[in-house]
Coordinates of C-alpha atoms in Angstrom, one line a residue:
X235 CA 51.9 -147.7 -56.6
X236 CA 53.7 -151.5 -56.6
X237 CA 52.9 -154.3 -58.5
X238 CA 52.7 -157.7 -57.7
X239 CA 51.8 -161.3 -59.2
X240 CA 50.4 -164.6 -57.6
X241 CA 50.8 -167.2 -60.1
X242 CA 47.7 -169.7 -59.8
X243 CA 48.6 -172.9 -57.8
X244 CA 51.0 -171.0 -55.4
X245 CA 50.8 -172.0 -51.9
X246 CA 50.4 -169.7 -48.9
X247 CA 54.4 -170.7 -48.5
X248 CA 55.3 -169.8 -52.0
X249 CA 52.9 -166.5 -51.8
X250 CA 54.6 -165.6 -48.9
X251 CA 58.1 -165.9 -50.2
X252 CA 57.7 -164.1 -53.3
X253 CA 56.2 -161.0 -51.8
X254 CA 58.7 -161.1 -49.1
X255 CA 61.6 -161.4 -51.3
X256 CA 60.5 -158.3 -53.7
X257 CA 60.7 -156.4 -50.3
X258 CA 56.6 -155.8 -50.4
X259 CA 55.7 -157.5 -47.2
X260 CA 57.7 -159.0 -43.8
X261 CA 57.1 -162.4 -44.2
X262 CA 56.7 -163.5 -40.6
X263 CA 54.2 -160.6 -40.1
X264 CA 52.0 -161.7 -43.0
X265 CA 51.6 -165.4 -41.5
X266 CA 51.1 -164.1 -38.3
X267 CA 48.1 -162.5 -39.2
X268 CA 47.0 -165.7 -41.8
X269 CA 47.0 -167.8 -38.9
X270 CA 45.4 -165.8 -35.8
X271 CA 44.1 -162.7 -36.9
X272 CA 40.3 -162.7 -35.9
X273 CA 37.2 -161.9 -37.9
X274 CA 37.1 -158.5 -37.1
X275 CA 40.5 -158.3 -39.0
X276 CA 39.8 -160.7 -42.1
X277 CA 37.6 -159.7 -44.8
X278 CA 36.6 -163.0 -45.8
X279 CA 34.6 -163.3 -48.9
X280 CA 30.9 -163.7 -48.7
X281 CA 31.2 -163.6 -44.7
X282 CA 32.7 -167.4 -44.8
X283 CA 33.7 -168.1 -41.0
X284 CA 37.4 -168.4 -40.8
X285 CA 38.2 -171.6 -41.2
X286 CA 38.4 -173.8 -38.2
X287 CA 40.1 -177.6 -38.3
X288 CA 42.8 -178.8 -36.2
X289 CA 44.4 -180.7 -38.9
X290 CA 44.7 -177.5 -41.4
X291 CA 48.2 -176.9 -42.1
X292 CA 47.1 -173.3 -43.2
X293 CA 43.7 -171.5 -42.4
X294 CA 43.8 -169.3 -45.3
X295 CA 45.1 -171.5 -47.8
X296 CA 43.2 -171.7 -50.9
X297 CA 41.5 -168.1 -49.6
X298 CA 44.2 -165.7 -51.6
X299 CA 43.2 -165.5 -55.2
X300 CA 45.9 -165.6 -57.7
X301 CA 46.0 -162.1 -60.0
X302 CA 48.3 -159.2 -60.3
X303 CA 47.7 -156.5 -57.8
X304 CA 48.7 -152.9 -57.5
X305 CA 48.4 -151.6 -54.2
X306 CA 50.2 -148.6 -52.3
X307 CA 53.9 -149.0 -51.3
X308 CA 52.9 -148.2 -47.9
X309 CA 50.5 -150.8 -47.8
X310 CA 50.6 -153.0 -44.5
X311 CA 50.3 -157.0 -44.6
X312 CA 46.9 -156.7 -43.4
X313 CA 46.1 -154.2 -46.3
X314 CA 47.8 -156.9 -48.5
X315 CA 46.0 -159.8 -47.1
X316 CA 42.7 -158.4 -47.3
X317 CA 42.9 -157.2 -50.7
X318 CA 43.2 -160.9 -52.0
X319 CA 40.5 -162.0 -50.0
X320 CA 38.2 -159.4 -51.4
X321 CA 39.7 -160.4 -54.8
X322 CA 38.5 -164.1 -54.3
X323 CA 35.0 -162.5 -53.6
X324 CA 35.0 -160.6 -56.8
X325 CA 36.2 -162.9 -59.3
X326 CA 33.7 -165.5 -57.7
X327 CA 30.8 -163.1 -58.1
X328 CA 31.4 -163.5 -61.5
X329 CA 30.3 -167.2 -61.5
X330 CA 26.6 -168.1 -62.8
X331 CA 24.2 -166.4 -60.4
X332 CA 23.3 -169.9 -59.3
X333 CA 26.6 -170.6 -58.0
X334 CA 25.6 -170.8 -54.2
X335 CA 22.8 -173.0 -55.3
X336 CA 25.1 -175.0 -56.0
X337 CA 26.9 -175.3 -53.1
X338 CA 23.1 -176.7 -51.4
X339 CA 23.3 -179.3 -54.8
X340 CA 26.6 -180.9 -54.0
X341 CA 26.5 -180.6 -50.0
X342 CA 29.4 -178.8 -50.1
X343 CA 30.7 -175.7 -48.2
X344 CA 32.4 -172.8 -49.7
X345 CA 35.5 -174.1 -48.1
X346 CA 35.1 -177.7 -49.6
X347 CA 34.6 -176.3 -53.0
X348 CA 38.1 -174.3 -52.7
X349 CA 39.1 -177.5 -51.4
X350 CA 38.6 -179.3 -54.4
X351 CA 39.5 -176.6 -56.8
X352 CA 43.2 -176.2 -55.2
X353 CA 43.9 -180.0 -56.6
X354 CA 42.8 -179.5 -60.0
X355 CA 45.3 -179.0 -63.1
X356 CA 44.4 -179.7 -66.7
X357 CA 41.0 -181.0 -67.6
X358 CA 39.9 -179.3 -64.4
X359 CA 35.8 -180.2 -65.3
X360 CA 36.9 -184.1 -66.1
X361 CA 39.2 -184.2 -63.1
X362 CA 36.5 -182.8 -60.6
X363 CA 34.1 -185.2 -62.2
X364 CA 36.4 -188.1 -60.9
X365 CA 36.6 -186.5 -57.3
X366 CA 32.9 -186.6 -57.0
X367 CA 32.7 -190.0 -57.9
X368 CA 34.9 -191.2 -55.7
X369 CA 33.9 -189.4 -52.5
X370 CA 30.6 -190.8 -53.7
X371 CA 31.8 -194.4 -53.7
X372 CA 33.8 -193.5 -50.4
X373 CA 37.0 -194.3 -52.2
X374 CA 40.4 -192.7 -51.0
X375 CA 41.1 -189.9 -53.8
X376 CA 44.7 -191.0 -54.1
X377 CA 46.0 -187.5 -55.2
X378 CA 49.5 -187.1 -55.5
X379 CA 49.2 -183.5 -54.8
X380 CA 47.9 -183.8 -51.6
X381 CA 50.7 -185.9 -50.4
X382 CA 53.1 -183.9 -51.9
X383 CA 51.7 -181.1 -49.5
X384 CA 51.7 -183.1 -46.7
X385 CA 55.1 -183.2 -46.9
X386 CA 56.2 -180.2 -47.5
X387 CA 58.1 -180.5 -51.1
X388 CA 57.3 -180.8 -54.6
X389 CA 58.6 -184.3 -56.0
X390 CA 58.8 -186.0 -59.2
X391 CA 58.3 -188.9 -57.9
X392 CA 56.6 -190.4 -54.7
X393 CA 57.9 -193.4 -53.1
X394 CA 55.8 -196.2 -51.6
X395 CA 56.8 -194.6 -47.9
X396 CA 56.0 -191.2 -49.2
X397 CA 52.3 -192.5 -50.0
X398 CA 51.8 -194.3 -46.7
X399 CA 53.1 -190.9 -44.4
X400 CA 50.6 -190.6 -41.7
X401 CA 49.3 -187.1 -42.2
X402 CA 45.6 -185.6 -42.4
X403 CA 46.2 -184.5 -45.9
X404 CA 47.4 -188.1 -47.2
X405 CA 44.5 -189.0 -49.7
X406 CA 46.0 -192.3 -50.3
X407 CA 45.4 -193.2 -46.6
X408 CA 42.1 -190.9 -45.8
X409 CA 38.8 -191.2 -47.0
X410 CA 37.6 -187.8 -48.2
X411 CA 38.9 -184.6 -49.1
X412 CA 41.9 -183.7 -46.9
X413 CA 41.4 -180.3 -44.4
X414 CA 41.4 -177.6 -46.5
X415 CA 43.0 -176.5 -50.1
X416 CA 46.6 -177.4 -50.9
X417 CA 47.2 -174.3 -53.2
X418 CA 45.5 -171.2 -53.8
X419 CA 43.1 -172.0 -57.4
X420 CA 41.8 -169.7 -60.1
X421 CA 38.4 -169.1 -61.5
X422 CA 38.7 -172.0 -63.8
X423 CA 39.2 -174.2 -60.8
X424 CA 36.8 -172.9 -58.6
X425 CA 34.3 -172.8 -61.8
X426 CA 35.3 -176.8 -62.3
X427 CA 34.9 -177.5 -58.7
X428 CA 31.0 -176.3 -58.7
X429 CA 30.4 -177.7 -62.3
X430 CA 32.1 -181.0 -62.9
X431 CA 31.7 -182.8 -65.7
X432 CA 29.2 -185.5 -65.5
X433 CA 31.1 -188.9 -66.2
X434 CA 31.5 -192.3 -65.0
X435 CA 35.3 -192.2 -64.9
X436 CA 36.7 -193.1 -61.4
X437 CA 40.2 -193.1 -62.5
X438 CA 42.8 -190.5 -64.3
X439 CA 46.6 -190.7 -64.9
X440 CA 48.6 -187.6 -65.5
X441 CA 51.2 -187.7 -68.6
X442 CA 54.7 -187.5 -67.6
X443 CA 56.0 -185.8 -70.7
X444 CA 55.4 -182.0 -69.1
X445 CA 52.0 -181.4 -70.5
X446 CA 50.1 -182.0 -67.4
X447 CA 47.3 -183.5 -70.0

């Protein structure tokens, strides 16, 4: 057996880099499957259709559950990929029994819930409540993390030029949610996206002291 850990909040690119550095996969083969494998190859959770949006950076971003895995050493890239998809289904099944009803109540698809979950950090239910309030009022979300994802790198400080980048994931320039998740969220974030805190807040500010509070 081989063991590997995918931290919560890793992007698909970070995930592939970690697995490739440890010799678990061939990165080129993995990304080819993630972007182009068909429904007959992929074990999508809850029979969710493979995301299909022309502006997605990675179509399966958000669907690889962060966890510590043990797999046979001879596992293929497709085996690893499907193992993480199945883990997402297994973990989401631990949510309250009404979670799929919540999708209807919130008028959101599973893909959109993963997108919201991928944006959350500390104080998840409260931040999720802010996101829903801004969506309801048709305000731009103005979330720095989506701009960083569009830029393809993490920056401590974003410039005004960064915030004006012409990109589908720039939530300063585009209304609504980005086309898809910007990372692979864990269960607390998915739960918060489904069960946000009822609040009237429209803004939040992240502390710059390293606590992420």
